[in-house]
mmCIF file of C-alpha atoms in Angstrom:
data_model
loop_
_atom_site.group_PDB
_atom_site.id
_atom_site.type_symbol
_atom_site.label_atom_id
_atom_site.label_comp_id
_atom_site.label_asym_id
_atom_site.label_seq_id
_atom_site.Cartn_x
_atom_site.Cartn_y
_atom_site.Cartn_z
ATOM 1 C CA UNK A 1 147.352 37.780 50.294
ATOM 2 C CA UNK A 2 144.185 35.872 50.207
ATOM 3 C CA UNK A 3 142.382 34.591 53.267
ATOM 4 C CA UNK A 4 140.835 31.037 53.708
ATOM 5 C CA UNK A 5 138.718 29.876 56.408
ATOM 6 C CA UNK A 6 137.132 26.733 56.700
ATOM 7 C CA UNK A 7 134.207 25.645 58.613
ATOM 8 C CA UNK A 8 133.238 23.870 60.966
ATOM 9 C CA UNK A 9 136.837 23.282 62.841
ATOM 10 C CA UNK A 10 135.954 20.125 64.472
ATOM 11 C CA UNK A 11 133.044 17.687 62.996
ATOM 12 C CA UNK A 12 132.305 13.992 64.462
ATOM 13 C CA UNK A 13 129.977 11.904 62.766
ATOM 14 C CA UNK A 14 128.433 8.219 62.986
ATOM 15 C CA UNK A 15 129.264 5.958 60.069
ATOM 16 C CA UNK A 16 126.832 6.690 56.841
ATOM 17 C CA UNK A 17 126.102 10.123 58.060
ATOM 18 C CA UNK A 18 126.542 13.191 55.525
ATOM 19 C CA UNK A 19 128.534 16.204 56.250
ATOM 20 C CA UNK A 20 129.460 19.489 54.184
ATOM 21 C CA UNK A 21 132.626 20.981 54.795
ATOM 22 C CA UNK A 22 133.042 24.609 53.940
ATOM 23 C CA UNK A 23 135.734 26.681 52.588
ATOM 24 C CA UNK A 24 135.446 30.771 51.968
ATOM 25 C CA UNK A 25 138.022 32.534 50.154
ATOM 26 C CA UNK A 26 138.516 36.709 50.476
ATOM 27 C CA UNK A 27 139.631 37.239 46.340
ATOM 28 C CA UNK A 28 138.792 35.747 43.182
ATOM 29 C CA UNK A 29 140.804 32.573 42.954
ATOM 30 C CA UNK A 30 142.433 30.778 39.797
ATOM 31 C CA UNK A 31 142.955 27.458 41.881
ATOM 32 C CA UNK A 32 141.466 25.714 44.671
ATOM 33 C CA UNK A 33 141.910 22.421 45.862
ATOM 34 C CA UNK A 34 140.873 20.211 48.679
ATOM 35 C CA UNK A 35 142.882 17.258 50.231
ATOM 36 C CA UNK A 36 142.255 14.991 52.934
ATOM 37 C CA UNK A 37 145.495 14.427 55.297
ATOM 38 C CA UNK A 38 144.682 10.989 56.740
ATOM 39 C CA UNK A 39 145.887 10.053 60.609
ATOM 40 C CA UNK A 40 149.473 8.778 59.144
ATOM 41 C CA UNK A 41 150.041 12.573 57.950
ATOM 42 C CA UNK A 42 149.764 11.757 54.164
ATOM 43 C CA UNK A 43 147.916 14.210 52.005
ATOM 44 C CA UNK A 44 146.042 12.961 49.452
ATOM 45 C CA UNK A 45 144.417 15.682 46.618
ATOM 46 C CA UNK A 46 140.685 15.175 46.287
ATOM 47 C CA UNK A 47 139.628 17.996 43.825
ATOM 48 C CA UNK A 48 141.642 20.918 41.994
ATOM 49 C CA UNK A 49 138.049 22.920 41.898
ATOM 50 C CA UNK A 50 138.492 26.555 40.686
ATOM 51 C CA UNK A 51 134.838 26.696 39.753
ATOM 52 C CA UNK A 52 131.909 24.103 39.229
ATOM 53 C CA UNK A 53 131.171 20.930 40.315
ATOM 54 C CA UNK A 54 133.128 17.582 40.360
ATOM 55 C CA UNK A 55 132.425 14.443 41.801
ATOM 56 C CA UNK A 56 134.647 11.111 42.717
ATOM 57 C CA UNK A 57 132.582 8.270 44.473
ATOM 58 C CA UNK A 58 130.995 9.369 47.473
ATOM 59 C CA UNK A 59 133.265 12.645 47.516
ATOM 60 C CA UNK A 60 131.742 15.780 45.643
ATOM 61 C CA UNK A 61 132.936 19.697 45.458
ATOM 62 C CA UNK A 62 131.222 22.587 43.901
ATOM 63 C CA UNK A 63 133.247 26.043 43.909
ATOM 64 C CA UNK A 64 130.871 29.449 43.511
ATOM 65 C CA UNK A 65 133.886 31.628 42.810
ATOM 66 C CA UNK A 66 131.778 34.533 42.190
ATOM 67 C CA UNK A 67 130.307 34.189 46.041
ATOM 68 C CA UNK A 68 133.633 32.816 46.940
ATOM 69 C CA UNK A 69 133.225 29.681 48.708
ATOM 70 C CA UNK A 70 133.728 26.209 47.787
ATOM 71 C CA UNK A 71 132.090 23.273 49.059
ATOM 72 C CA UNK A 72 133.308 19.380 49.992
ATOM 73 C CA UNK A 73 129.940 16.713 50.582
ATOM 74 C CA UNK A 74 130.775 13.309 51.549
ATOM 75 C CA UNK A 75 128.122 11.045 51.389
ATOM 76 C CA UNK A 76 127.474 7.825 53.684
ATOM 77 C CA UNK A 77 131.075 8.742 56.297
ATOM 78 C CA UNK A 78 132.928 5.653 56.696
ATOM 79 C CA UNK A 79 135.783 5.654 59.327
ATOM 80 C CA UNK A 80 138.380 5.804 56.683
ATOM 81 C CA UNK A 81 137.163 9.190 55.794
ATOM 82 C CA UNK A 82 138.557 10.481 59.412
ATOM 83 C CA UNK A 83 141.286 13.103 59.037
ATOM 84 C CA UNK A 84 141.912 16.388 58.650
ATOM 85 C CA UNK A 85 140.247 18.381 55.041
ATOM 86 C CA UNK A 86 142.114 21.072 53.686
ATOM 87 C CA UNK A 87 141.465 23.701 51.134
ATOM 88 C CA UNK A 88 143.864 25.973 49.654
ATOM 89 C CA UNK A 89 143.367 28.749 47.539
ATOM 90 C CA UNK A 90 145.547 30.886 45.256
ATOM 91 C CA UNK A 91 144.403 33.921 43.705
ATOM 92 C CA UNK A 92 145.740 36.817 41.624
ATOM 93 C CA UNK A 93 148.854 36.374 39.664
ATOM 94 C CA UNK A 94 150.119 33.292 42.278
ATOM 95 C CA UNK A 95 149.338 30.127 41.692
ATOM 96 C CA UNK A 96 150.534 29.684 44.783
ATOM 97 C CA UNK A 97 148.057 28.285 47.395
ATOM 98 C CA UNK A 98 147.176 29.528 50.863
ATOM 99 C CA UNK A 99 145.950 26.598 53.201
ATOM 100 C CA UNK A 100 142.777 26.990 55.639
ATOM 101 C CA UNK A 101 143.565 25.781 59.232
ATOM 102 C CA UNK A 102 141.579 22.309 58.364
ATOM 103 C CA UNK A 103 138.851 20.556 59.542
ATOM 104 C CA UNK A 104 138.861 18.166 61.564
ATOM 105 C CA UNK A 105 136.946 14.798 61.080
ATOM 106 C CA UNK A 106 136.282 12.044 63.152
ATOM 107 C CA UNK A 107 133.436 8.857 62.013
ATOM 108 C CA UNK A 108 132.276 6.718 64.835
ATOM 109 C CA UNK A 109 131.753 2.942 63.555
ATOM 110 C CA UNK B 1 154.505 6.031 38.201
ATOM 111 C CA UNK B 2 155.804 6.627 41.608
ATOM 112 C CA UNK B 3 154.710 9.715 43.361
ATOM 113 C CA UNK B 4 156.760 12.232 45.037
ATOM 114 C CA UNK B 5 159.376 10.917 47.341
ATOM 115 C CA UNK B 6 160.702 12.452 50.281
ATOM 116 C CA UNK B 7 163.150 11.246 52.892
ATOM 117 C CA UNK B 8 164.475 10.954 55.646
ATOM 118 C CA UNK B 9 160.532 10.380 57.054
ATOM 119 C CA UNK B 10 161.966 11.446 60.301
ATOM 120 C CA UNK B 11 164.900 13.464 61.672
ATOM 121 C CA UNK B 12 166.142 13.700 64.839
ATOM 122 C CA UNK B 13 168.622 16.782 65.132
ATOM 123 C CA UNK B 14 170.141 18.181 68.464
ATOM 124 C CA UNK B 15 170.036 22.288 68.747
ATOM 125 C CA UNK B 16 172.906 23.697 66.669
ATOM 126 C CA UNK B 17 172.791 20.779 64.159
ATOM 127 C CA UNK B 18 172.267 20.823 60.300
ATOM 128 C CA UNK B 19 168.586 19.215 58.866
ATOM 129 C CA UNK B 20 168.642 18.586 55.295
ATOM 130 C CA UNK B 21 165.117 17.381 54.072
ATOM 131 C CA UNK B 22 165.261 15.702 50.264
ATOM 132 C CA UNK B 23 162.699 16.035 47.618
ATOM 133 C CA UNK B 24 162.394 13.909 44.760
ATOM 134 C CA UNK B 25 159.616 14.998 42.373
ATOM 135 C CA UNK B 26 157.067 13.002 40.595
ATOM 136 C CA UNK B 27 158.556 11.705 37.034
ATOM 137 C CA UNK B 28 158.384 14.877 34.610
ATOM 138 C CA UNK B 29 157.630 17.336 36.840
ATOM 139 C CA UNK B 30 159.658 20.156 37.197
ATOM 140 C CA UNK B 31 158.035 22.654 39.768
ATOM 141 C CA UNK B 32 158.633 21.620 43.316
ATOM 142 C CA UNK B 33 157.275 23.558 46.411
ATOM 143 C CA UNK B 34 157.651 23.084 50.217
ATOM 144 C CA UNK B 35 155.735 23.965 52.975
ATOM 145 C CA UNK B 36 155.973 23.724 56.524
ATOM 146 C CA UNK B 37 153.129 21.860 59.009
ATOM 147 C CA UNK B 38 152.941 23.051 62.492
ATOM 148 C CA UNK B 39 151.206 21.107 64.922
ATOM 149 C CA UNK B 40 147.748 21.107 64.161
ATOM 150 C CA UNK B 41 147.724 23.636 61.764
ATOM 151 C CA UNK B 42 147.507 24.096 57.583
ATOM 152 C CA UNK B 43 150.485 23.819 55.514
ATOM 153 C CA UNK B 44 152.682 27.403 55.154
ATOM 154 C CA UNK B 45 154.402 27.902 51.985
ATOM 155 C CA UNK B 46 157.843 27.999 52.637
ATOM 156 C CA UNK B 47 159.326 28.121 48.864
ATOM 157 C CA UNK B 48 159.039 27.230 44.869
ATOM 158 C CA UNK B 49 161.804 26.146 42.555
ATOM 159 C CA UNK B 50 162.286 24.878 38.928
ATOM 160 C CA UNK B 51 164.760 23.079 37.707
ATOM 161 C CA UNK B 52 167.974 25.196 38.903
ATOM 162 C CA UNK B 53 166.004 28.457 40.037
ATOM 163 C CA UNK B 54 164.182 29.570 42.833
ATOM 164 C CA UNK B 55 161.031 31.066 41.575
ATOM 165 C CA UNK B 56 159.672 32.610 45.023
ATOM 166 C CA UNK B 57 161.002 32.100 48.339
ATOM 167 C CA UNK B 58 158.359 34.676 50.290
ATOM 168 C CA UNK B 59 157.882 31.895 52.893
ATOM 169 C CA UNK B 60 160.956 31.112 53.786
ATOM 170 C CA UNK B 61 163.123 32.808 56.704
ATOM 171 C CA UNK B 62 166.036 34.645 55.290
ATOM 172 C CA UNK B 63 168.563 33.292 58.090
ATOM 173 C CA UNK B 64 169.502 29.493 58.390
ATOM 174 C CA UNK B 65 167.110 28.250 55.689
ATOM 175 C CA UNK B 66 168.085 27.420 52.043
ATOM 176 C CA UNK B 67 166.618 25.438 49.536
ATOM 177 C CA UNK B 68 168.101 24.157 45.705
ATOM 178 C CA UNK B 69 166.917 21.993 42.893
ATOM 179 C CA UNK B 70 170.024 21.194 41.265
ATOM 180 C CA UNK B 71 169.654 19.791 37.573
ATOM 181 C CA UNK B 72 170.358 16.291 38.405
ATOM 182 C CA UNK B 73 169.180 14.664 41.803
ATOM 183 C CA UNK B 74 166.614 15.742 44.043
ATOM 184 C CA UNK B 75 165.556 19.101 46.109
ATOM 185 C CA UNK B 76 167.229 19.422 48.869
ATOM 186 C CA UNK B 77 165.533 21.540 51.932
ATOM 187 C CA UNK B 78 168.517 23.046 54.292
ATOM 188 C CA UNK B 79 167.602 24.052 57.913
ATOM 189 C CA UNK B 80 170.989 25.135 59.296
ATOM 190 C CA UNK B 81 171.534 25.220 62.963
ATOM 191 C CA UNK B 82 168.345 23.769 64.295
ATOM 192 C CA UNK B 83 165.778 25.380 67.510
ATOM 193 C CA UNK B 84 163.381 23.795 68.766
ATOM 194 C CA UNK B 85 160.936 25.850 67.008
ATOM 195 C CA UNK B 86 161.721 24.137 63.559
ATOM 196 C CA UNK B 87 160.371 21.401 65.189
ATOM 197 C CA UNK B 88 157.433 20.436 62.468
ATOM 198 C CA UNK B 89 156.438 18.781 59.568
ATOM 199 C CA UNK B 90 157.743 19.422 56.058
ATOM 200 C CA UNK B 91 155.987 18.584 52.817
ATOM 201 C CA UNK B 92 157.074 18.848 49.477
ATOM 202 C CA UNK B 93 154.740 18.657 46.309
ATOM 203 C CA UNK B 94 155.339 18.790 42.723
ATOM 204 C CA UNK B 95 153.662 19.784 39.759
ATOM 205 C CA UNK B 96 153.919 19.382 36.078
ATOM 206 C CA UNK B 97 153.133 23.329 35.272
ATOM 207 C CA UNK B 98 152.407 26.029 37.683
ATOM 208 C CA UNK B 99 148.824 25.927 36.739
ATOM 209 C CA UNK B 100 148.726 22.217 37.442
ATOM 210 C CA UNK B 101 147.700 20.688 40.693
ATOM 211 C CA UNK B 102 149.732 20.354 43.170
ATOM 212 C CA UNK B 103 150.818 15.809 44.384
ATOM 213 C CA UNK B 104 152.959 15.737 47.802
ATOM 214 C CA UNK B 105 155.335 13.512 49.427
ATOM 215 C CA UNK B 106 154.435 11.931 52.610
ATOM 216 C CA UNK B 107 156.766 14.682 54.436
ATOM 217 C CA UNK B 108 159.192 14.970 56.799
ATOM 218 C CA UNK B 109 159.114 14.893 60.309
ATOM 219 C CA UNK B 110 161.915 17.288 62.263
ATOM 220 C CA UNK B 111 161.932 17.203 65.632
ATOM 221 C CA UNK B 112 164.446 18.895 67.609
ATOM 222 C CA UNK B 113 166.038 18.499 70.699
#
């Protein structure tokens, strides 16, 4: 099945900072998504990003399928943004998606 | 619109007991999938149903776990005599098509004793 890593593991910024979180797939993919699981354990979708570019607010994703990687920027961190970013990736005939292992965000007020 | 419901939020069970985790979908949505959350870890996909039918159940152990979507009520996750090791989160998340993205309950927490 596919393979999805996502980089960096472990990120800790100061509030209004700027990160990109990275996400690399091993297959073509027909759907990709990235969610944010906040500290209470909720997961909450932020973009179903096959290819392109999308942007909500201070959130934005771009997806190069043919390089096969995806990208999350947030812009200006605020604490709520602490949590743990997923993507997950399905590819082939599943739509069925494979999770990365996460990473792992922390904002400093 | 309420969004995917799942309960019990926690569960308690004692080695040897029954867990049964419930599902109810968003309205209109027919596709339901769980997955399983280890302790800092991603989510594992465990299995997906429609209405009456399970479609793929790769991810789920053959022995002591079942899983149904009966045409009236919710989905209803079935960990029969609990270890320790099911100790973990379990999410549930619906979808209006397969295609469709994926919305999921706030999960279930099993711990066992």
């Amino acid at each position: 099945g596919i393979q999805v890593e996502q980089s960096p593991p472990d990120l800790i910024l100061q509030e209004g900072a700027n990160s990109t979180l990275r996400c690399n797939f091993s297959d073509s993919v027909n759907n990709l998504q990235w969610f944010h699981q906040n500290p209470w354990g909720q997961l909450i979708n932020l973009f179903y990003i096959p290819s392109g570019t999308k942007q909500n607010g201070r959130l934005s994703a771009t997806t190069v399928a043919t390089e096969r990687y995806s990208l999350l920027y947030i812009s200006s961190s605020q604490t709520t943004d602490s949590g743990v970013y997923f993507c997950a990736a399905a590819s082939g005939g599943s739509y069925i998606p494979t999770f990365g292992r996460g990473t792992s965000l922390i904002v400093h007020p | 619109n309420a969004g995917v419901m799942q309960n019990p939020r926690h569960l308690v069970r004692r080695r040897g007991q029954e867990a049964r985790l419930r599902c109810s979908p968003m309205k209109g949505h027919s596709h339901v999938y769980w997955y399983r959350q280890l302790p800092e870890e991603g989510l594992k996909f465990m299995v997906y149903l429609q209405k009456e039918n399970i479609i793929d159940e790769s991810g789920m152990p053959k022995e002591r776990f079942s899983a149904e979507f009966p045409k009236e009520g919710p989905s209803i996750l079935r960990i029969q005599q609990v270890v320790r090791g099911d100790s973990a989160a379990y999410f549930c998340a619906s979808s209006l098509d397969i295609q469709e993205t994926q919305y999921f309950g706030p999960g279930t927490r099993l711990l066992v004793l």
